[in-house]
XYZ file of C-alpha atoms in Angstrom:
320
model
C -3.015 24.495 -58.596
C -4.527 22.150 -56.167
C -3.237 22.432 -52.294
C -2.426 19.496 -51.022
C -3.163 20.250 -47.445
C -6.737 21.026 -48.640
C -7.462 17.849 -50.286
C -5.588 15.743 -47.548
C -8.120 12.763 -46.223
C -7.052 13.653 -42.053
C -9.563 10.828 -41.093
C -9.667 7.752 -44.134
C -12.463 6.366 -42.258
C -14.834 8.339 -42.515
C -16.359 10.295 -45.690
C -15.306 13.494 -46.548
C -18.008 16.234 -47.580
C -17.856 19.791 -49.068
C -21.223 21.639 -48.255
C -22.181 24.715 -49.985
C -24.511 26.805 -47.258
C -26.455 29.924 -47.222
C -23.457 31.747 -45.370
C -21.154 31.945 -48.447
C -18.719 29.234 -46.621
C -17.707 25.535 -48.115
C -17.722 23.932 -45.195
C -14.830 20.677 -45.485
C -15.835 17.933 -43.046
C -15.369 14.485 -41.867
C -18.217 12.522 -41.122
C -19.510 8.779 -39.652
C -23.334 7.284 -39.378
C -24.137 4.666 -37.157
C -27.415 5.467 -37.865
C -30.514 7.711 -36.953
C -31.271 6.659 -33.709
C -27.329 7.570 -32.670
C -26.815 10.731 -31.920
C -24.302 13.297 -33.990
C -20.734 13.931 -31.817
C -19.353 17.495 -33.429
C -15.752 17.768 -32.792
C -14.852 21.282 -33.561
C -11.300 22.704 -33.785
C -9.161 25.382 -32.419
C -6.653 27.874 -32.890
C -4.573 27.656 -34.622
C -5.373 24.353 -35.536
C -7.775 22.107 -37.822
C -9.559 19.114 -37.433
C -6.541 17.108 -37.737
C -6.112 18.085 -34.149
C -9.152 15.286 -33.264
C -6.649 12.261 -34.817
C -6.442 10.927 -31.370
C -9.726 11.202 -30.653
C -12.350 10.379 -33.599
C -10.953 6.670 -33.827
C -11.881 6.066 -30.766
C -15.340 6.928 -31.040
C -16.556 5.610 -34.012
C -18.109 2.410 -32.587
C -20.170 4.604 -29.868
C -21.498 7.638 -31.725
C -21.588 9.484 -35.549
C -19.411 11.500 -36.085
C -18.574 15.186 -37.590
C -15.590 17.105 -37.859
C -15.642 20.403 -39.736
C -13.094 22.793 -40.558
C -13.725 26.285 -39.289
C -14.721 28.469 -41.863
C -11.947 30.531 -42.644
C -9.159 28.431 -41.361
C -7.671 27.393 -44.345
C -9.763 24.882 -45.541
C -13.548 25.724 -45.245
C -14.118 28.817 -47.073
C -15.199 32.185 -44.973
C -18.558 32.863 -44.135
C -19.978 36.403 -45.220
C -19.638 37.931 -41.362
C -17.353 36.426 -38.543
C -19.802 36.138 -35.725
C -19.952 32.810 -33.165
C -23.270 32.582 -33.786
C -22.957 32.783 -38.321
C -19.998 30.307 -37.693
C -21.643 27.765 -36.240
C -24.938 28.525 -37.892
C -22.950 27.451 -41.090
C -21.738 24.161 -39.343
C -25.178 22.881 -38.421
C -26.604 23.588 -42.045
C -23.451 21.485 -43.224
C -24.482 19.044 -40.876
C -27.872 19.073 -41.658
C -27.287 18.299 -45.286
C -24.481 15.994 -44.594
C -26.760 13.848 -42.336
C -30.307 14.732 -44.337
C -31.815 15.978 -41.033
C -35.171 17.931 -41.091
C -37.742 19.323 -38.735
C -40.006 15.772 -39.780
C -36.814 13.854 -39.502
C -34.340 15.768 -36.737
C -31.050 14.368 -35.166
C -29.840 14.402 -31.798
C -26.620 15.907 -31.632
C -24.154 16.560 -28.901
C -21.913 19.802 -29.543
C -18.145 19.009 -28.973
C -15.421 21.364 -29.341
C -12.339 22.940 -27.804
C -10.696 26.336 -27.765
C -12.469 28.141 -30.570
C -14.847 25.391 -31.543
C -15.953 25.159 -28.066
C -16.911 28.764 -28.147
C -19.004 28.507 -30.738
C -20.612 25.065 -29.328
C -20.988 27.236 -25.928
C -23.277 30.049 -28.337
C -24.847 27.441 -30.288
C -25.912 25.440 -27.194
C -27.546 28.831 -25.647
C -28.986 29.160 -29.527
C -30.152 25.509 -29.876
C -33.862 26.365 -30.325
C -33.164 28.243 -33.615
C -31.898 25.076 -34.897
C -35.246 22.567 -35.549
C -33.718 20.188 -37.327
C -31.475 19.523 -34.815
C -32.211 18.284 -31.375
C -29.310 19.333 -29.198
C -29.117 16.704 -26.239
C -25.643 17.812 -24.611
C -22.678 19.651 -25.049
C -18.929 19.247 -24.445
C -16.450 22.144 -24.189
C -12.419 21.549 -24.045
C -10.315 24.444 -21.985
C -12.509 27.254 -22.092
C -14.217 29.454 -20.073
C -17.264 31.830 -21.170
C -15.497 34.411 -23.532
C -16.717 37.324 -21.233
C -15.440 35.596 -18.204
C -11.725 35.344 -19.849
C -11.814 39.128 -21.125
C -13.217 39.543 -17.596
C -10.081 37.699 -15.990
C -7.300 39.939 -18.020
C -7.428 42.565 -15.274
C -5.060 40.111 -13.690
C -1.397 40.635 -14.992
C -0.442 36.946 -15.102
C -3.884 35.795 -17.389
C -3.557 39.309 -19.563
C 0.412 38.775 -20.065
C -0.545 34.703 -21.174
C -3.520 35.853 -23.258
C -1.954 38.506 -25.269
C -2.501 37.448 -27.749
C -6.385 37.806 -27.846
C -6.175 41.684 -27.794
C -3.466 41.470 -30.380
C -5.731 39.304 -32.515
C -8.545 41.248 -32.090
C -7.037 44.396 -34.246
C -7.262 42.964 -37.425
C -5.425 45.184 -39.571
C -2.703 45.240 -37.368
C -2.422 41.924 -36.047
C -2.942 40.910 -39.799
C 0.367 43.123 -40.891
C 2.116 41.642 -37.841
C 1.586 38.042 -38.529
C 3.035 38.426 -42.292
C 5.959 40.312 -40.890
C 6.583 37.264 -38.216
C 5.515 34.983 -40.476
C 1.626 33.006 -40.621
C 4.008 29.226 -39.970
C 5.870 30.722 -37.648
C 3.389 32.353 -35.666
C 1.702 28.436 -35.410
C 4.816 27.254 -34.498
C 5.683 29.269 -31.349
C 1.655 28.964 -30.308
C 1.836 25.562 -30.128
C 5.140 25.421 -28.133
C 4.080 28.032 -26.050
C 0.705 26.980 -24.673
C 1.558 23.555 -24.747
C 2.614 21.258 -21.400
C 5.393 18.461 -20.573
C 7.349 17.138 -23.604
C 5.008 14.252 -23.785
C 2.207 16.512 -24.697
C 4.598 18.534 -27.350
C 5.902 14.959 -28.780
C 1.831 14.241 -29.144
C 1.435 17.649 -30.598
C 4.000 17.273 -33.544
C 3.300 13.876 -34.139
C 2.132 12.881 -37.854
C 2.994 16.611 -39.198
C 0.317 17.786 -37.652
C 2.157 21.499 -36.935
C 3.459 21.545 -40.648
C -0.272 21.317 -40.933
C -1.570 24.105 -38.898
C 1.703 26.240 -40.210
C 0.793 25.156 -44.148
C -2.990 26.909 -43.570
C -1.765 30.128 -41.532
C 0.752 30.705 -44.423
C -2.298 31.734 -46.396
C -3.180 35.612 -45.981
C -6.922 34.544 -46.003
C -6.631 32.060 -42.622
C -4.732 35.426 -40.555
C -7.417 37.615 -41.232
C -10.175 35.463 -41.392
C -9.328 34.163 -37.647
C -8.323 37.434 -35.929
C -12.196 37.980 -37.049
C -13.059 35.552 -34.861
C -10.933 37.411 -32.270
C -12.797 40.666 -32.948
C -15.872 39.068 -32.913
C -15.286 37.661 -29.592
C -13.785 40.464 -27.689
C -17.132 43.051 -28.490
C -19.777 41.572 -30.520
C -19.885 37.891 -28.379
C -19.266 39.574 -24.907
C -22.370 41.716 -25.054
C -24.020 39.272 -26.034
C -22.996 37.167 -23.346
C -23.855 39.750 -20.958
C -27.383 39.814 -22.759
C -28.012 36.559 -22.004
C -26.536 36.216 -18.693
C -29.575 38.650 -17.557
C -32.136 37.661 -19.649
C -31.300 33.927 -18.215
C -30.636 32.484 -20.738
C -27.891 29.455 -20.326
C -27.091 25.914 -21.078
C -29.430 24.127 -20.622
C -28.527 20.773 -21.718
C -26.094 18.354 -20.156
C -22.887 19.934 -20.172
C -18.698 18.214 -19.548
C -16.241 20.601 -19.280
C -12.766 19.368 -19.787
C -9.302 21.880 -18.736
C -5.956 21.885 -18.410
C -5.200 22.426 -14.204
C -1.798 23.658 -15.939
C -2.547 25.957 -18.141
C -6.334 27.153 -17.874
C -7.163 26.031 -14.315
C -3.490 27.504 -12.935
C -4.984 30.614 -12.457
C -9.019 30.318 -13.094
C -11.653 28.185 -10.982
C -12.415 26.897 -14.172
C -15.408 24.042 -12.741
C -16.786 26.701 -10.617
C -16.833 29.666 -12.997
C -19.221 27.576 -15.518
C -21.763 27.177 -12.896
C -23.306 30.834 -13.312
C -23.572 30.014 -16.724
C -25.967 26.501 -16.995
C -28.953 26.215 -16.006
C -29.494 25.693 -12.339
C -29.996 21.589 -11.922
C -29.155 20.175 -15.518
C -26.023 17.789 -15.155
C -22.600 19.578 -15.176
C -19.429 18.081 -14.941
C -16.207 19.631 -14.737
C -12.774 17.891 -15.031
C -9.515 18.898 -14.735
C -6.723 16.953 -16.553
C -3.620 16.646 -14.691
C 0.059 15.407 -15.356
C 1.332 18.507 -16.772
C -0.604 19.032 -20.521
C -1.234 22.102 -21.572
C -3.960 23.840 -23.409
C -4.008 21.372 -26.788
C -5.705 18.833 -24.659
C -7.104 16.725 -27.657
C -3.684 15.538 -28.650
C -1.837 16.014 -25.351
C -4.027 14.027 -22.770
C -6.234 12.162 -25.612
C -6.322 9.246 -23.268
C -8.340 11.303 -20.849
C -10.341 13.208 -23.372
C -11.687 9.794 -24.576
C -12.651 8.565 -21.680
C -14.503 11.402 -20.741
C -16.247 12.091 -23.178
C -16.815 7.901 -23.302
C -17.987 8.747 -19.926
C -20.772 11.444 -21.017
C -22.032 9.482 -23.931
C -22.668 6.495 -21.766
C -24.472 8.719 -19.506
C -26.706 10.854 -21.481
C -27.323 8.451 -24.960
């Protein structure tokens, strides 16, 4: 039997697409053209979210840039890729978005890479990566309440960030974490995350709005989605921080026009969020940092959309 939250269109104007690629993962997305000589906005998802998260958002972009929204392999929707790693994730985005756009090394795209909380991981590793990726030519990149993944394992030697983020060492044990999240309950587990990370009551009313948390809860029901993101987890708390180390002293950074956008309630309470980016792009490429106010928490495309539109309204005006 079909399942509806699968097949659901989250964004009716633009086309949906289901991309086989080389990675063994479907990859679901949404998708806009205004053409070749616009660059490509990704808007990648979180945890333990989906696209549907970017309903604020995408609307209010599609007269200024194309578009496209994936669903995280694994997550419910996209099928798994063959190995959870940042870099095989997002690898299996840009081939989707490749085919879904008919880009080529004689024909590339510009694209800008646009995520938050897990999505704007990977956009941080594909952005450092961007060279492997001809087709594509990576102009800028936009990250939402993050900072590098080493840098946040880094900051849990201080009680108050390790007792907020416990769940990334909890998610990071598979097996276990996997066993404890059926016993709790996959919904459930979405539930409490997005109460518990989230800001005012504005921000939680903005959250729940259109079903969007019977959403999230519907695809973390699903044995697959548990295990499939506490890879990512894994993946992140070895595999992606020695590689982030790598690169660190090798030099090798973002190098492209970069906006970071965080919550000063949740992420920035504790971490210098602007300043901690700056060891990690490229000494004299534009870098801005902004901190969004008024209370929202960490689910800053649906909380403080307002804000996240016109910043990122902001860095497209600037650097297309």
């Amino acid at each position: 039997m079909s399942d509806p939250v699968e097949e659901r269109s989250f964004f009716p104007k633009l086309h949906r697409n289901v991309t086989p690629t080389t990675s063994g993962s479907k990859v679901v997305s949404y998708s806009s053209d205004l053409g070749k000589d616009t660059p490509i906005l990704t808007l990648i998802h979180g945890y333990p979210q989906s696209s549907f998260e970017w309903r604020y958002v995408a609307p209010a972009l599609l007269d200024k840039v194309s578009l496209f929204i994936p669903e995280l392999p694994g997550y419910g929707i996209s099928t798994p890729v063959k190995e959870t790693t940042r870099l095989n994730v997002g690898s299996a985005l840009l081939e989707a978005l490749q085919s879904t756009f008919d880009a080529s090394k004689d024909s590339p795209r510009k694209v800008i890479l646009g995520g938050h909380d897990r999505g704007a991981r990977i956009c941080h590793r594909l952005a450092v990566n961007r060279r492997d990726f001809p087709a594509l030519n990576v102009i800028g990149t936009i990250m939402l309440d993050i900072v590098p993944t080493k840098v946040q394992w880094d900051k849990s030697s201080d009680p108050a960030i390790a007792s907020s983020y416990f769940h990334w060492p909890l998610l990071a044990n598979v097996q276990v974490a996997t066993r404890i999240l059926k016993a709790y309950g996959g919904g459930q587990w979405v539930r409490d995350a997005n109460s518990r990370i989230a800001g005012n009551e504005l921000g939680r009313q903005r959250i729940e709005a259109d079903g969007a948390v019977d959403v999230y809860a519907a695809l973390f029901e699903k044995e697959e989605t548990i295990v499939e993101s506490c890879k990512d987890y894994a993946d992140g708390s070895v595999a992606e921080c020695k590689l982030q180390a790598a690169d660190q002293e090798a030099g090798r950074k973002v190098d492209v026009p970069a906006l970071v956008i965080f919550s000063k309630a949740n992420l920035g309470a504790r971490i210098d969020v602007e300043q901690e980016w700056r060891a990690w792009i490229t000494e004299g490429v534009d870098y801005t940092g902004i901190g969004v106010g008024n209370g929202y928490g960490h689910y800053l495309p649906e909380e403080a959309y307002e804000d996240v539109i016109e910043a990122i309204t902001n860095f497209l005006n600037k650097h297309t």
